[in-house]
PDB file of C-alpha atoms in Angstrom:
ATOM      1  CA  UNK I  24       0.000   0.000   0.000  1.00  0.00           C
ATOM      2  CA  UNK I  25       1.536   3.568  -0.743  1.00  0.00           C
ATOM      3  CA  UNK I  26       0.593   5.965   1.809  1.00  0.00           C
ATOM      4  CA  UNK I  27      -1.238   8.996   0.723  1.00  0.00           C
ATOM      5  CA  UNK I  28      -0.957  12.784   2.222  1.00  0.00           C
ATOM      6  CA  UNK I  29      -1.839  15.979   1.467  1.00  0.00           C
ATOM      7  CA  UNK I  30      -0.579  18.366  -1.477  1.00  0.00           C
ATOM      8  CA  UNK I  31      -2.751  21.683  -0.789  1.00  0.00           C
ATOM      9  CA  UNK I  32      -6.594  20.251  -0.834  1.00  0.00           C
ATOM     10  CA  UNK I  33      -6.121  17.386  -2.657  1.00  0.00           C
ATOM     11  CA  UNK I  34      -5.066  13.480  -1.005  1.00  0.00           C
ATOM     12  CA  UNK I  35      -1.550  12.258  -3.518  1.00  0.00           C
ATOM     13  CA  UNK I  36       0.618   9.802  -2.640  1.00  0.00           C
ATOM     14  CA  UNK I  37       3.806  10.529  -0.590  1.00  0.00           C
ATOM     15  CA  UNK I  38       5.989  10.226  -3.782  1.00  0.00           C
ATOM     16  CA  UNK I  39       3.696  12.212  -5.629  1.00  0.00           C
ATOM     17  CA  UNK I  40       3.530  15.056  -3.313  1.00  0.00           C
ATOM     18  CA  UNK I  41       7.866  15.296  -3.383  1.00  0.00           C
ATOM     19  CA  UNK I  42       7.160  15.259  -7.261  1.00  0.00           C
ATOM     20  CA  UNK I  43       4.300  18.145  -7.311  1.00  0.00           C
ATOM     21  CA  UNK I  44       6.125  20.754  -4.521  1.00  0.00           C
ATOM     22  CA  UNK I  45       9.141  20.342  -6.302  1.00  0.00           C
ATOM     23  CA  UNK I  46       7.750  21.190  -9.490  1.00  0.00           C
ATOM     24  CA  UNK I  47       6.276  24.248  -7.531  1.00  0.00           C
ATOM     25  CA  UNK I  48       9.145  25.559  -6.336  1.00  0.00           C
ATOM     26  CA  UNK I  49      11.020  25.004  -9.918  1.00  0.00           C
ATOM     27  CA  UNK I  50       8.312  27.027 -11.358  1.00  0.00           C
ATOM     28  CA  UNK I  51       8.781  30.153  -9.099  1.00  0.00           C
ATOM     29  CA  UNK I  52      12.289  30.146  -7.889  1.00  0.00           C
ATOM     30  CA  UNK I  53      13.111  33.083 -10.242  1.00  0.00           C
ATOM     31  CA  UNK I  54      10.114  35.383  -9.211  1.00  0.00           C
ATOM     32  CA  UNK I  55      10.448  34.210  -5.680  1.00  0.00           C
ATOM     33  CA  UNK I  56      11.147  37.229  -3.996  1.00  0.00           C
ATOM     34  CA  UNK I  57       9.117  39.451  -6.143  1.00  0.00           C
ATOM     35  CA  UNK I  58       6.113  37.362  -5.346  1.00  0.00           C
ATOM     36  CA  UNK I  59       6.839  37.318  -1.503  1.00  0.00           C
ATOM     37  CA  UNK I  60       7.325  41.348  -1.358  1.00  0.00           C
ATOM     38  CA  UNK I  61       3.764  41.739  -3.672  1.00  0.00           C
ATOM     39  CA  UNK I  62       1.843  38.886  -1.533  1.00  0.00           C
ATOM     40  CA  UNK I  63       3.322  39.983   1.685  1.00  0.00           C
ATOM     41  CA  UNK I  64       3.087  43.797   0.754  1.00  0.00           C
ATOM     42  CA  UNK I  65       6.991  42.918   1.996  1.00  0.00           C
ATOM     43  CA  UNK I  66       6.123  41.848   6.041  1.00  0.00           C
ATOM     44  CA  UNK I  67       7.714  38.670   5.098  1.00  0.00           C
ATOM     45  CA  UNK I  68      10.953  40.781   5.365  1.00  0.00           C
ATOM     46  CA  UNK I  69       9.625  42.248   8.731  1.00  0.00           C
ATOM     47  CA  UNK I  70       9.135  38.505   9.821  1.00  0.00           C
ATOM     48  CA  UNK I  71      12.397  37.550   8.960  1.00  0.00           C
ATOM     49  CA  UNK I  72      14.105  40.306  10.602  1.00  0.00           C
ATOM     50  CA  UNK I  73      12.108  39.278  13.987  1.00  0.00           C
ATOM     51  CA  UNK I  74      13.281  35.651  13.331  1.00  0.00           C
ATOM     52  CA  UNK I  75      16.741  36.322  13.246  1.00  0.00           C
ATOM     53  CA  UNK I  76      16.922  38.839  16.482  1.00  0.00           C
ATOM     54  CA  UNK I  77      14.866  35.739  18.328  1.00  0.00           C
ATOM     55  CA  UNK I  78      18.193  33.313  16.835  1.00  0.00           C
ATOM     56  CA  UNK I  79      20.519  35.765  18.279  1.00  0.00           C
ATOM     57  CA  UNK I  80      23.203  34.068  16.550  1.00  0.00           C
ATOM     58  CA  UNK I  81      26.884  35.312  17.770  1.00  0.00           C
ATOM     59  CA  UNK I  82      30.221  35.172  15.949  1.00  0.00           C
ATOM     60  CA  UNK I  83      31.516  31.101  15.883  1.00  0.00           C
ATOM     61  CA  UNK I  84      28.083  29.697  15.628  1.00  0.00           C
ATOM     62  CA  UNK I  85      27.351  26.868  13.557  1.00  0.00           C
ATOM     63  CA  UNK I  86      23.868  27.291  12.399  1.00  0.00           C
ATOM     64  CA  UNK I  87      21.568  25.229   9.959  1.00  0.00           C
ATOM     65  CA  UNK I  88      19.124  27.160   7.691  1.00  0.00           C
ATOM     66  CA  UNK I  89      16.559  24.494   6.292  1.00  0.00           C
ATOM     67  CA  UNK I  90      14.680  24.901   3.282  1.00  0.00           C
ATOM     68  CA  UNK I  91      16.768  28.226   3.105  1.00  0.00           C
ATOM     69  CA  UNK I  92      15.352  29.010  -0.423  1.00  0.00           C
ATOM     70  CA  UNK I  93      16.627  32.171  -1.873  1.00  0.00           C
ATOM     71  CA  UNK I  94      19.164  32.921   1.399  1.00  0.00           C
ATOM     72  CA  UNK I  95      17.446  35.845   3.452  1.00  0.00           C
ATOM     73  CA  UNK I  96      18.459  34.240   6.930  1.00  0.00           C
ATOM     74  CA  UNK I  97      21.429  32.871   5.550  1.00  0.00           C
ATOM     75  CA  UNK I  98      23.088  36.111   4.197  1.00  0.00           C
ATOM     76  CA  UNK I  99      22.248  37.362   8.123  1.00  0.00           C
ATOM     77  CA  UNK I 100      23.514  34.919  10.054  1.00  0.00           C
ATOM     78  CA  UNK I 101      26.795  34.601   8.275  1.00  0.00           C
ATOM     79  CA  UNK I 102      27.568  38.065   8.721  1.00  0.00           C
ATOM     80  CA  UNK I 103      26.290  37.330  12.526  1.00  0.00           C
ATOM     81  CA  UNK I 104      28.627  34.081  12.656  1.00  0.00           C
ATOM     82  CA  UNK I 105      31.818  35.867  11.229  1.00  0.00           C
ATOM     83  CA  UNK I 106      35.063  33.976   9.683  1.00  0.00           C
ATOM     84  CA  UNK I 107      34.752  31.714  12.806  1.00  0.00           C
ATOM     85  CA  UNK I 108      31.362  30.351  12.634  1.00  0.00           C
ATOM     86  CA  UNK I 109      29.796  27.960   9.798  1.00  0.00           C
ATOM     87  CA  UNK I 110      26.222  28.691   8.249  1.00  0.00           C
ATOM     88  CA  UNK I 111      24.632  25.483   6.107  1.00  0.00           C
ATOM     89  CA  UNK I 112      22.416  27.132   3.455  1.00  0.00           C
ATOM     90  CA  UNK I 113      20.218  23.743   2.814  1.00  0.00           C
ATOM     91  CA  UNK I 114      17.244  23.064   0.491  1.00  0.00           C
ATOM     92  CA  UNK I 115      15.456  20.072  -1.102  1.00  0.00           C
ATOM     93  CA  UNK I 116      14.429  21.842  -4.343  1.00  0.00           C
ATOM     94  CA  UNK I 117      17.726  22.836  -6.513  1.00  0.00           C
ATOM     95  CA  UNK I 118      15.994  25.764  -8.670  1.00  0.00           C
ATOM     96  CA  UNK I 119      15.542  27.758  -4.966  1.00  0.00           C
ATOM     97  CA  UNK I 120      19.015  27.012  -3.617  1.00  0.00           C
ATOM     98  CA  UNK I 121      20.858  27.917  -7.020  1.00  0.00           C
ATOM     99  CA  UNK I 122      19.566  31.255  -7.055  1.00  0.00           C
ATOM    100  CA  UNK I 123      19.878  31.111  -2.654  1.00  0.00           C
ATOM    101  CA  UNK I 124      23.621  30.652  -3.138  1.00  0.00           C
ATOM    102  CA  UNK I 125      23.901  33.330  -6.240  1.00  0.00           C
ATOM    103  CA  UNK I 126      22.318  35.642  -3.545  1.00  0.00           C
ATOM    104  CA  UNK I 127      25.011  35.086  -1.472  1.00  0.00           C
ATOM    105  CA  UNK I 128      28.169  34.724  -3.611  1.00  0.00           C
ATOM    106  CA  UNK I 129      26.493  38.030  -4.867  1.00  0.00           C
ATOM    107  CA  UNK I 130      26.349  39.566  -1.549  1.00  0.00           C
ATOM    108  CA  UNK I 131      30.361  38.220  -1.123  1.00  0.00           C
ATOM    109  CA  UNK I 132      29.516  35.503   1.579  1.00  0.00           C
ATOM    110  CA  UNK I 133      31.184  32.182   0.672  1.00  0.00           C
ATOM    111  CA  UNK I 134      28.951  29.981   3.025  1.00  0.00           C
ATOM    112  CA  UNK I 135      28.239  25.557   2.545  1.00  0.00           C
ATOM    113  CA  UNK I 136      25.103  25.246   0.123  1.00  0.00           C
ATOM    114  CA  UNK I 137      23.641  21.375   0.776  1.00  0.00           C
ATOM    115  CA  UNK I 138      21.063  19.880  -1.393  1.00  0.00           C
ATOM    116  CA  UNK I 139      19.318  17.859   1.162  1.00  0.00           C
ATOM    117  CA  UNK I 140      16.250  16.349   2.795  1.00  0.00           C
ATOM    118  CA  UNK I 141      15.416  17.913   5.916  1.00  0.00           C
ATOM    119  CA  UNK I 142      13.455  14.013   7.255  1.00  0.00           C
ATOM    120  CA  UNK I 143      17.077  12.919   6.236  1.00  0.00           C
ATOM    121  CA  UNK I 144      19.637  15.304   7.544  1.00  0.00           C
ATOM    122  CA  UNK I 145      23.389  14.579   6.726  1.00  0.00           C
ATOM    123  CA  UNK I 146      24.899  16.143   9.685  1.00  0.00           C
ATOM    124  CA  UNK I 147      26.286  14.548  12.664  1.00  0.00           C
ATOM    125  CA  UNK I 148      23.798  14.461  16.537  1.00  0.00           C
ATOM    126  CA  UNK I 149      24.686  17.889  18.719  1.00  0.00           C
ATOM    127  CA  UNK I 150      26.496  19.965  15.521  1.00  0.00           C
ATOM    128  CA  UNK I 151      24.577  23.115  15.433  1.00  0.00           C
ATOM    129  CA  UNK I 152      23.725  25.555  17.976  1.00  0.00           C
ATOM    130  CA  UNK I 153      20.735  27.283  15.934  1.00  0.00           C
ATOM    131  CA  UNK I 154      18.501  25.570  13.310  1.00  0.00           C
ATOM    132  CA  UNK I 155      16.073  27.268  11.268  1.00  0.00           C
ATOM    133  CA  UNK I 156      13.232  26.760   8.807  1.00  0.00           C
ATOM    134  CA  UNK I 157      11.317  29.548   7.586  1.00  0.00           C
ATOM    135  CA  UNK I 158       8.337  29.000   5.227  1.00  0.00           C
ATOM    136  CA  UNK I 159       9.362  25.193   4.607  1.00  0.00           C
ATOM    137  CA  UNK I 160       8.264  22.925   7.082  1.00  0.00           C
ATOM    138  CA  UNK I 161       4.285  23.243   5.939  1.00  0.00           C
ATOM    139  CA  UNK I 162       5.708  21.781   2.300  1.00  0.00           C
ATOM    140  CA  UNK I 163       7.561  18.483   4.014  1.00  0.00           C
ATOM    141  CA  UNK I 164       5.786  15.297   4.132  1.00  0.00           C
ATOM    142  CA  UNK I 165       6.553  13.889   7.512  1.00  0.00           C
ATOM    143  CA  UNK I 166       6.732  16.886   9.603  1.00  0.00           C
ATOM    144  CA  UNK I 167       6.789  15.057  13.181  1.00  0.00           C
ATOM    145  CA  UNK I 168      10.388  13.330  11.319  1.00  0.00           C
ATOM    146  CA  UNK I 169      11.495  16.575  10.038  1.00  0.00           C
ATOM    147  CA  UNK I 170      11.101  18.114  13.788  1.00  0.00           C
ATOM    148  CA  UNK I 171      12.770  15.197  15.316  1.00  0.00           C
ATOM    149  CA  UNK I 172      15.907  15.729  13.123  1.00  0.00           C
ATOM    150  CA  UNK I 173      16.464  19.231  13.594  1.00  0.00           C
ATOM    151  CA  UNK I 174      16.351  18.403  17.004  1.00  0.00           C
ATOM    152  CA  UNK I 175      19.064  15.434  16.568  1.00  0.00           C
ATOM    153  CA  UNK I 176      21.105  17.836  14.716  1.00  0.00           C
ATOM    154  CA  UNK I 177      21.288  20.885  17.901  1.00  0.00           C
ATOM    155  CA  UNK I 178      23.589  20.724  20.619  1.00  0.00           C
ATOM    156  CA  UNK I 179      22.488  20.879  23.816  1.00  0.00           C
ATOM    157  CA  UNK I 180      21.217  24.601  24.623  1.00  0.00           C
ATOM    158  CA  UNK I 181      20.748  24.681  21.118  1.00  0.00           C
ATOM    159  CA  UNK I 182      17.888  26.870  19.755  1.00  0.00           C
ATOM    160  CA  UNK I 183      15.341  25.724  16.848  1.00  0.00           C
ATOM    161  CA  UNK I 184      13.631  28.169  15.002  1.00  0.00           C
ATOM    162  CA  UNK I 185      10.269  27.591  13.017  1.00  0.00           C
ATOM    163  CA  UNK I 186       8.556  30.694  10.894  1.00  0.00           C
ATOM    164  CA  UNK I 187       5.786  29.295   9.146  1.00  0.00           C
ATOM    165  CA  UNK I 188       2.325  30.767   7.812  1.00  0.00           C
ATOM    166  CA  UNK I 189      -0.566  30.183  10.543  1.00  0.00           C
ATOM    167  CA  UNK I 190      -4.018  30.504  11.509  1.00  0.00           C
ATOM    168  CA  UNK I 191      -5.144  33.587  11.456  1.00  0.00           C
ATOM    169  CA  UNK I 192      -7.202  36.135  14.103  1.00  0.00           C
ATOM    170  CA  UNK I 193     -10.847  35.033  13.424  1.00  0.00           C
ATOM    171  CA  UNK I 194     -12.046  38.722  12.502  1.00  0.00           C
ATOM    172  CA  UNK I 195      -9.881  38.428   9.526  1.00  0.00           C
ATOM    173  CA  UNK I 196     -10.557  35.483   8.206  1.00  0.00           C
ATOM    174  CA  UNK I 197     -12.859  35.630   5.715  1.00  0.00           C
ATOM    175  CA  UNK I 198     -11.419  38.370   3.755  1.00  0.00           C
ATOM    176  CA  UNK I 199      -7.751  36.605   3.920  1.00  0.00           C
ATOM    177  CA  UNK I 200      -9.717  33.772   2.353  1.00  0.00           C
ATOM    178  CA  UNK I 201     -10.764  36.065  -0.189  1.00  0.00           C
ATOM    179  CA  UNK I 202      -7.640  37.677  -0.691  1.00  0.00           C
ATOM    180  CA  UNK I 203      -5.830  33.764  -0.382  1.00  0.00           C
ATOM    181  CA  UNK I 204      -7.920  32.400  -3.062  1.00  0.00           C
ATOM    182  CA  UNK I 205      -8.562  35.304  -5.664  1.00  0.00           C
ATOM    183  CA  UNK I 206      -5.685  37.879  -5.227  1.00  0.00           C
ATOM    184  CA  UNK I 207      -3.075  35.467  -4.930  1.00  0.00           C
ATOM    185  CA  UNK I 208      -3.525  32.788  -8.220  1.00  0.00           C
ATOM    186  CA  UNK I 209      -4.107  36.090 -10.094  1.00  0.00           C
ATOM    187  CA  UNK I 210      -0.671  37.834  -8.651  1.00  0.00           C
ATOM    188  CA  UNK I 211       0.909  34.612  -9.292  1.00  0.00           C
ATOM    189  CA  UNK I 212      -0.208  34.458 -13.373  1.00  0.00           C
ATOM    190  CA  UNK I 213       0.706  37.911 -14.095  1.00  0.00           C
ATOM    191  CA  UNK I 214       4.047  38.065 -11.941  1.00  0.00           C
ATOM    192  CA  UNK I 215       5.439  34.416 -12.069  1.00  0.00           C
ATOM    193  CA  UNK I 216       3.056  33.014 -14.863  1.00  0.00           C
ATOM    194  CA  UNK I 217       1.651  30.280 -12.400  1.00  0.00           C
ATOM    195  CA  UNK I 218      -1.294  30.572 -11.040  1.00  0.00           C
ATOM    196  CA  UNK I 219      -1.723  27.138  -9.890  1.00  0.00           C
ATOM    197  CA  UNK I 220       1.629  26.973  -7.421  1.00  0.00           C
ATOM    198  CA  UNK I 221      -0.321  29.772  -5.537  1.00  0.00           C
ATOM    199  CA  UNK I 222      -3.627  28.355  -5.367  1.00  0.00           C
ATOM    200  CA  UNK I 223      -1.397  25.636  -3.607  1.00  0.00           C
ATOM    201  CA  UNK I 224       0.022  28.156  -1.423  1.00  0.00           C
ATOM    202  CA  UNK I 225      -3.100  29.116  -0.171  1.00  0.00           C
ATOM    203  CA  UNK I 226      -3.887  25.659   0.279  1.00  0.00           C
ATOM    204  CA  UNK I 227      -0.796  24.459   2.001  1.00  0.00           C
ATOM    205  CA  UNK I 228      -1.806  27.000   4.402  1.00  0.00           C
ATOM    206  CA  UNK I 229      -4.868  25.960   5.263  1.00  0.00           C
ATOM    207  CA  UNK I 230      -3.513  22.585   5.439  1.00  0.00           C
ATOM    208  CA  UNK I 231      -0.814  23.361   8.164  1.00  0.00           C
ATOM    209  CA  UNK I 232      -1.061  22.993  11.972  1.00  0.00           C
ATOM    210  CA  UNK I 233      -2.273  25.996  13.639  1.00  0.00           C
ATOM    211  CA  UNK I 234      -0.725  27.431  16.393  1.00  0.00           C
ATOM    212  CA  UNK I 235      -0.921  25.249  19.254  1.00  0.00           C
ATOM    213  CA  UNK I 236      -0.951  21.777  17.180  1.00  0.00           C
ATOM    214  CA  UNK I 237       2.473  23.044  16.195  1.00  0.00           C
ATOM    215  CA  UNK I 238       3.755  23.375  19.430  1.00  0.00           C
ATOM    216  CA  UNK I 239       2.435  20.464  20.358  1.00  0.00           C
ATOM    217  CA  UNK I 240       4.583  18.600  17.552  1.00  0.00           C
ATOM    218  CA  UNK I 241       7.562  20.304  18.979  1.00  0.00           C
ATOM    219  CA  UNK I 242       7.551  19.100  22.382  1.00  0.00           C
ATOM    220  CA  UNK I 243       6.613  15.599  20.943  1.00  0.00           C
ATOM    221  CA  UNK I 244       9.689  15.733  18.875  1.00  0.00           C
ATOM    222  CA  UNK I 245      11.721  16.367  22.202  1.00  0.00           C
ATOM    223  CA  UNK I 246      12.069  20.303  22.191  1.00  0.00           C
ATOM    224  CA  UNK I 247      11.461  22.099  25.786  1.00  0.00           C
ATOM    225  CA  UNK I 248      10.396  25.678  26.181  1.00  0.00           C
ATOM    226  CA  UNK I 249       8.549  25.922  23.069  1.00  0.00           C
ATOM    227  CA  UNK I 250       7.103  29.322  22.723  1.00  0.00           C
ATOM    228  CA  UNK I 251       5.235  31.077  19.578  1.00  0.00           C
ATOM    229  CA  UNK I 252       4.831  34.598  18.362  1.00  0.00           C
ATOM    230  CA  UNK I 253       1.752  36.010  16.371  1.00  0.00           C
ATOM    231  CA  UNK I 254       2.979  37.836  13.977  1.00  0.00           C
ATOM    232  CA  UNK I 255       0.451  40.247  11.961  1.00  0.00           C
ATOM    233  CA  UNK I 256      -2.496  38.580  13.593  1.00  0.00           C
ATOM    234  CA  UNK I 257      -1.546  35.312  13.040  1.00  0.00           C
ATOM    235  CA  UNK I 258      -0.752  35.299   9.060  1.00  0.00           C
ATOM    236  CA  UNK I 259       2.480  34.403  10.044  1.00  0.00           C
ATOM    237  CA  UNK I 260       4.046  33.024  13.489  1.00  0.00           C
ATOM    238  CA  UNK I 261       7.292  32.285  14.990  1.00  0.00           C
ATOM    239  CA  UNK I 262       7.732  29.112  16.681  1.00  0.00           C
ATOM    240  CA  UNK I 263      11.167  28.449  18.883  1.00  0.00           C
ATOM    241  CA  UNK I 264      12.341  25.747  21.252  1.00  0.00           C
ATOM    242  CA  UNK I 265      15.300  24.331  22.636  1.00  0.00           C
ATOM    243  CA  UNK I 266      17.171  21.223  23.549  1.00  0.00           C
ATOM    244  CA  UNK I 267      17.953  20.697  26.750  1.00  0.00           C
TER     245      UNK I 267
END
């Protein structure tokens, strides 16, 4: 029997989901950021900038940025780590982490770029002291496996960090359903010619844990003090945890 799951509303196989987000993520790696400032009206930058003062990465860190995509968090926390610390810009879809490490080679940062599986880290137990995902963990397949090897991967007193879309305030959410489900297909055709990756968005959302289910998988997978942040009414939220 081949187990089924979920790619946006509709129930694929596991091996067929891998097959359709990659394809997603081919199609708008090169409009990535353009997309993400005009859907975001550019708080996903605001978001980011929280994440990273939560990381509070210092100089000789070794960090691990997961489905790093185009490199935003990457680019900041190897100026944060310096000459003596080591940031991993990973990602399972080769279109984003081409143009991720152009970004950076761009930007004159010389940092590791791993094609990788983040249910199927390649990286020693207790390596990093900060891991993060940001807008990747709602795409993976087993996210419970996913959590338990980013926590494998920390050291002790290491620090995981998970920004991710959410569920949003209740007052809002009809017209973020409109906005979801109209705006965003049509942004998506006349920006990135795709209209269909961001109907999928909007799914994938809608498809994620909320708030508290998400914490809830955290401390499952062995994190302790797992906190979250709203951010912008819940559109977006922060998610951190350590291991102790």
């Amino acid at each position: 029997m081949t187990n089924t799951t979920h790619f946006g509303y509709k129930t694929v196989s596991e091996d067929e989901k891998v097959h359709e987000v990659a394809k997603v993520f081919h199609s708008v790696a090169a409009k990535y950021d353009v997309m993400n400032d005009l859907m975001s009206g550019g708080l996903h930058r605001i978001w980011k900038t929280f994440t990273i003062a939560q990381a509070g990465v210092r100089p000789g860190f070794k960090v691990l940025d997961i489905a790093g995509g185009t490199g935003d968090l990457s680019k900041a926390f190897a100026k944060q780590a310096g000459p003596s610390g080591e940031v991993w810009l990973t990602d399972i879809n080769e279109s984003m982490l081409r143009v991720g490490r152009d970004r950076l080679l761009n930007k004159g940062l010389v940092t590791p770029t791993l094609l990788c599986d983040a249910e199927k880290l390649p990286f020693p137990d207790n390596y990093f002291d900060r891991v993060s995902v940001a807008f990747g963990l709602r795409n993976m397949t087993h996210k419970d496996q996913a959590l338990a090897e980013m926590r494998r991967v920390l050291k002790p007193g290491g620090k995981l960090l998970v920004l991710e879309f959410s569920k949003v305030a209740t007052p809002l959410q009809k017209p973020y359903d409109v906005y979801s489900f109209s705006v965003l297909p049509w942004l998506g055709q006349r920006i990135a010619g795709d209209a269909e990756s961001y109907r999928y968005l909007a799914e994938s959302i809608r498809m994620h844990p909320d708030q508290e289910t998400l914490k809830g998988m955290m401390q499952t997978a062995g994190l302790e003090r797992v906190q979250y942040f709203n951010l912008t009414a819940g559109v977006a939220a922060l998610h951190t945890g350590i291991k102790l």
